[in-house]
């Protein structure tokens, strides 16, 4: 077994996998990597299962030291990563020699990087997953939902394989987020629907793993009050102030605000890489098209 020693961390650095499924009837949320695409690529670089546990590093401030020679992989945002004093870009596997340090400084492109180890990092499964949900005290290295902290040990037992590099394109300058429209779409004013899909939205600083608020022209809901119902991943709720909130992996399991629709899984991964103040645009898409795009991406992963 090999280990990485955590020398610096923040409350935003978490152990994640694909999340928990089949438990929302218990009031337990999904959790899991916000950018599941980058998590998948990080694991692919090492030949892991695509949902093997990884470290989700948000905005930087994370440093580990290798106890032994190891092969690791990095995907997602460029958070100014260095091996000792040598810069390293995401989208590749790399070697960390015994005693060397890997540190993440600050975001240069994107918000979240994913660090993978051969076979995945080891942690106890809680309700079928080691995904960290701090609010619910589930997952993580000890199973009690704690963020990664200084002095912690990230253990793994795989050996890895050949060095690899991704040929995926860089993140686009402006994120186009596809929306599958919801049941209440016809109860927003016509002007609101035009504004929703034809103007830019700015990502508010009030954003976390539960949801991200979008700032723009307020949307006007004209329908009746709703009874609380189950909330899918990516749901775009519109509270009374008219500023949409995209609900993410650590969302509550039910809610009663009207919904514009829900982001597709691929668009959710792109949103996870947006920083506060960044502009995005919503684009309606039919479910069949979104499903086809999702299958095409999974096929690309399986044949890469």
Coordinates of C-alpha atoms in Angstrom, one line a residue, residues 11-243:
X11 CA -12.6 22.8 3.6
X12 CA -13.1 22.7 -0.2
X13 CA -10.8 19.7 -0.8
X14 CA -12.8 16.5 -0.6
X15 CA -12.7 12.8 -1.3
X16 CA -15.3 12.0 -3.9
X17 CA -16.5 9.3 -6.2
X18 CA -19.7 9.1 -8.3
X19 CA -22.0 9.5 -5.3
X20 CA -24.8 7.6 -3.6
X21 CA -27.8 6.3 -5.5
X22 CA -31.0 4.7 -4.3
X23 CA -31.0 6.5 -1.0
X24 CA -32.9 9.8 -1.6
X25 CA -36.1 8.2 -0.2
X26 CA -34.2 8.3 3.1
X27 CA -33.5 12.0 2.8
X28 CA -29.9 11.3 1.9
X29 CA -28.5 13.4 -1.0
X30 CA -26.3 12.1 -3.8
X31 CA -22.9 13.8 -3.3
X32 CA -20.1 12.9 -5.6
X33 CA -17.7 14.8 -7.9
X34 CA -19.3 18.0 -9.3
X35 CA -17.3 17.6 -12.5
X36 CA -17.9 14.0 -13.2
X37 CA -16.3 14.3 -16.6
X38 CA -12.9 15.4 -15.2
X39 CA -13.2 12.7 -12.5
X40 CA -13.7 10.1 -15.2
X41 CA -10.8 11.3 -17.3
X42 CA -8.5 11.4 -14.3
X43 CA -9.3 7.8 -13.6
X44 CA -9.1 6.8 -17.3
X45 CA -5.5 8.1 -17.3
X46 CA -4.6 5.3 -14.8
X47 CA -6.8 2.6 -16.1
X48 CA -9.1 2.8 -13.0
X49 CA -12.8 2.3 -12.9
X50 CA -14.2 5.7 -14.0
X51 CA -15.9 6.2 -10.7
X52 CA -13.0 5.3 -8.5
X53 CA -12.4 7.6 -5.5
X54 CA -10.5 10.8 -6.3
X55 CA -9.6 14.0 -4.6
X56 CA -11.7 17.0 -5.7
X57 CA -9.6 20.1 -5.2
X58 CA -11.5 23.4 -5.4
X59 CA -9.6 26.7 -6.1
X60 CA -6.3 25.3 -4.9
X61 CA -4.6 25.4 -1.4
X62 CA -3.8 21.7 -1.4
X63 CA -0.4 20.0 -0.9
X64 CA 0.6 16.3 -0.6
X65 CA 3.9 14.6 -0.2
X66 CA 4.7 11.1 -1.5
X67 CA 5.8 8.5 0.9
X68 CA 7.0 6.3 -2.0
X69 CA 7.4 6.5 -5.7
X70 CA 4.0 6.8 -7.3
X71 CA 2.1 7.3 -10.5
X72 CA -0.8 9.8 -10.2
X73 CA -3.1 11.5 -12.7
X74 CA -4.6 15.0 -12.8
X75 CA -7.6 16.3 -14.8
X76 CA -10.0 19.3 -14.8
X77 CA -9.0 22.8 -13.9
X78 CA -5.6 24.4 -14.0
X79 CA -5.0 25.3 -10.4
X80 CA -1.4 26.2 -10.7
X81 CA -0.1 22.7 -9.8
X82 CA 3.6 22.2 -9.1
X83 CA 5.8 19.1 -8.4
X84 CA 8.3 20.8 -6.0
X85 CA 9.1 23.9 -8.2
X86 CA 8.2 22.4 -11.6
X87 CA 4.8 23.3 -13.0
X88 CA 2.5 20.6 -14.2
X89 CA -0.6 21.0 -16.4
X90 CA -3.8 18.9 -16.0
X91 CA -4.8 16.2 -18.4
X92 CA -2.0 13.8 -17.8
X93 CA -0.5 11.1 -15.6
X94 CA 2.8 11.8 -13.9
X95 CA 5.3 10.4 -11.5
X96 CA 5.9 11.7 -8.0
X97 CA 9.1 10.5 -6.5
X98 CA 9.5 9.6 -2.8
X99 CA 9.6 12.8 -0.8
X100 CA 8.4 15.1 -3.6
X101 CA 5.5 17.4 -3.0
X102 CA 2.5 18.1 -5.3
X103 CA 0.9 21.5 -4.5
X104 CA -2.0 23.4 -6.0
X105 CA -1.8 27.2 -5.7
X106 CA -4.6 29.2 -7.4
X107 CA -7.1 28.9 -10.3
X108 CA -5.8 29.9 -13.7
X109 CA -8.6 28.1 -15.7
X110 CA -11.6 26.4 -14.2
X111 CA -12.4 25.8 -10.5
X112 CA -11.9 22.1 -9.7
X113 CA -9.1 19.7 -10.3
X114 CA -9.3 16.0 -9.8
X115 CA -6.3 13.9 -8.5
X116 CA -6.5 10.2 -9.1
X117 CA -4.3 7.3 -7.8
X118 CA -4.0 3.7 -9.2
X119 CA -7.0 1.8 -8.1
X120 CA -8.6 4.8 -6.4
X121 CA -8.0 6.2 -3.0
X122 CA -9.1 4.0 -0.2
X123 CA -11.9 4.9 2.2
X124 CA -14.9 3.2 3.9
X125 CA -18.1 3.0 1.8
X126 CA -21.1 4.6 3.6
X127 CA -24.4 3.7 1.9
X128 CA -22.5 2.4 -1.1
X129 CA -20.1 5.4 -1.6
X130 CA -17.2 7.2 0.0
X131 CA -18.4 10.6 -1.4
X132 CA -17.9 13.3 1.1
X133 CA -21.1 15.3 2.1
X134 CA -20.0 17.5 5.0
X135 CA -23.6 18.6 5.8
X136 CA -24.8 15.0 6.3
X137 CA -21.5 13.8 7.9
X138 CA -21.2 11.0 5.4
X139 CA -18.1 9.7 3.5
X140 CA -14.5 10.9 3.3
X141 CA -11.5 9.2 4.8
X142 CA -13.1 8.3 8.1
X143 CA -16.7 7.9 6.9
X144 CA -18.0 10.8 8.9
X145 CA -18.0 13.5 6.1
X146 CA -14.9 15.5 7.1
X147 CA -13.0 17.5 4.5
X148 CA -9.4 16.5 3.9
X149 CA -7.2 18.0 6.5
X150 CA -3.5 18.5 7.2
X151 CA -1.9 15.3 8.5
X152 CA -4.3 13.0 6.7
X153 CA -3.1 10.0 4.7
X154 CA -4.5 9.2 1.3
X155 CA -3.9 5.5 0.8
X156 CA -4.1 3.4 -2.4
X157 CA -2.9 0.0 -3.5
X158 CA -2.8 0.0 -7.3
X159 CA 0.4 0.3 -9.4
X160 CA -0.8 2.1 -12.5
X161 CA 0.5 1.6 -16.0
X162 CA 1.9 3.6 -18.9
X163 CA 2.0 7.4 -18.9
X164 CA -0.9 9.0 -20.7
X165 CA -2.0 12.4 -21.8
X166 CA -5.4 13.7 -22.8
X167 CA -6.1 15.3 -26.1
X168 CA -9.4 16.9 -24.9
X169 CA -9.9 20.6 -25.8
X170 CA -9.5 23.4 -23.2
X171 CA -12.6 24.7 -21.5
X172 CA -14.5 27.1 -23.7
X173 CA -14.4 30.8 -22.7
X174 CA -18.1 31.0 -22.3
X175 CA -20.1 28.0 -21.0
X176 CA -23.2 27.1 -23.0
X177 CA -25.4 25.1 -20.6
X178 CA -28.1 22.9 -22.1
X179 CA -31.4 22.7 -20.3
X180 CA -34.1 20.1 -20.6
X181 CA -37.2 22.2 -19.9
X182 CA -39.4 21.2 -17.0
X183 CA -43.1 20.8 -16.2
X184 CA -43.6 24.5 -15.1
X185 CA -41.9 26.0 -18.2
X186 CA -45.3 27.2 -19.5
X187 CA -46.0 29.1 -16.3
X188 CA -43.2 31.7 -16.7
X189 CA -44.0 34.9 -18.7
X190 CA -43.1 35.0 -22.3
X191 CA -40.5 37.7 -21.7
X192 CA -39.0 35.7 -19.0
X193 CA -38.5 32.7 -21.3
X194 CA -36.9 34.9 -23.9
X195 CA -34.6 36.4 -21.3
X196 CA -33.8 33.0 -19.8
X197 CA -32.4 31.6 -23.1
X198 CA -31.2 34.7 -24.9
X199 CA -29.2 36.7 -22.3
X200 CA -26.1 36.0 -20.3
X201 CA -26.2 34.9 -16.7
X202 CA -23.4 35.6 -14.2
X203 CA -22.4 33.1 -11.6
X204 CA -23.0 34.5 -8.1
X205 CA -20.4 34.3 -5.4
X206 CA -23.1 32.5 -3.3
X207 CA -22.2 29.1 -4.7
X208 CA -21.3 25.8 -3.1
X209 CA -21.8 22.1 -3.6
X210 CA -25.6 22.4 -2.9
X211 CA -26.2 24.9 -5.7
X212 CA -25.1 27.9 -7.8
X213 CA -27.1 31.0 -8.1
X214 CA -27.3 32.8 -11.5
X215 CA -27.6 36.6 -11.6
X216 CA -29.5 38.3 -14.5
X217 CA -32.9 39.7 -15.4
X218 CA -35.4 38.3 -12.8
X219 CA -37.7 35.6 -14.2
X220 CA -41.4 36.0 -13.6
X221 CA -43.3 32.9 -12.5
X222 CA -47.1 33.2 -13.0
X223 CA -48.3 29.9 -11.8
X224 CA -49.8 28.6 -8.5
X225 CA -47.9 27.6 -5.4
X226 CA -46.4 24.2 -5.6
X227 CA -46.3 21.2 -3.3
X228 CA -42.7 20.1 -2.5
X229 CA -41.5 17.3 -4.7
X230 CA -38.3 15.4 -5.5
X231 CA -35.4 17.4 -6.9
X232 CA -33.3 16.0 -9.7
X233 CA -29.6 16.7 -10.2
X234 CA -29.2 20.0 -12.1
X235 CA -32.7 21.3 -11.4
X236 CA -33.0 25.0 -12.0
X237 CA -35.3 26.4 -9.3
X238 CA -36.6 29.9 -9.4
X239 CA -37.3 31.4 -6.0
X240 CA -39.5 34.5 -5.5
X241 CA -36.6 36.9 -6.3
X242 CA -36.5 35.5 -9.9
X243 CA -32.8 34.6 -9.8

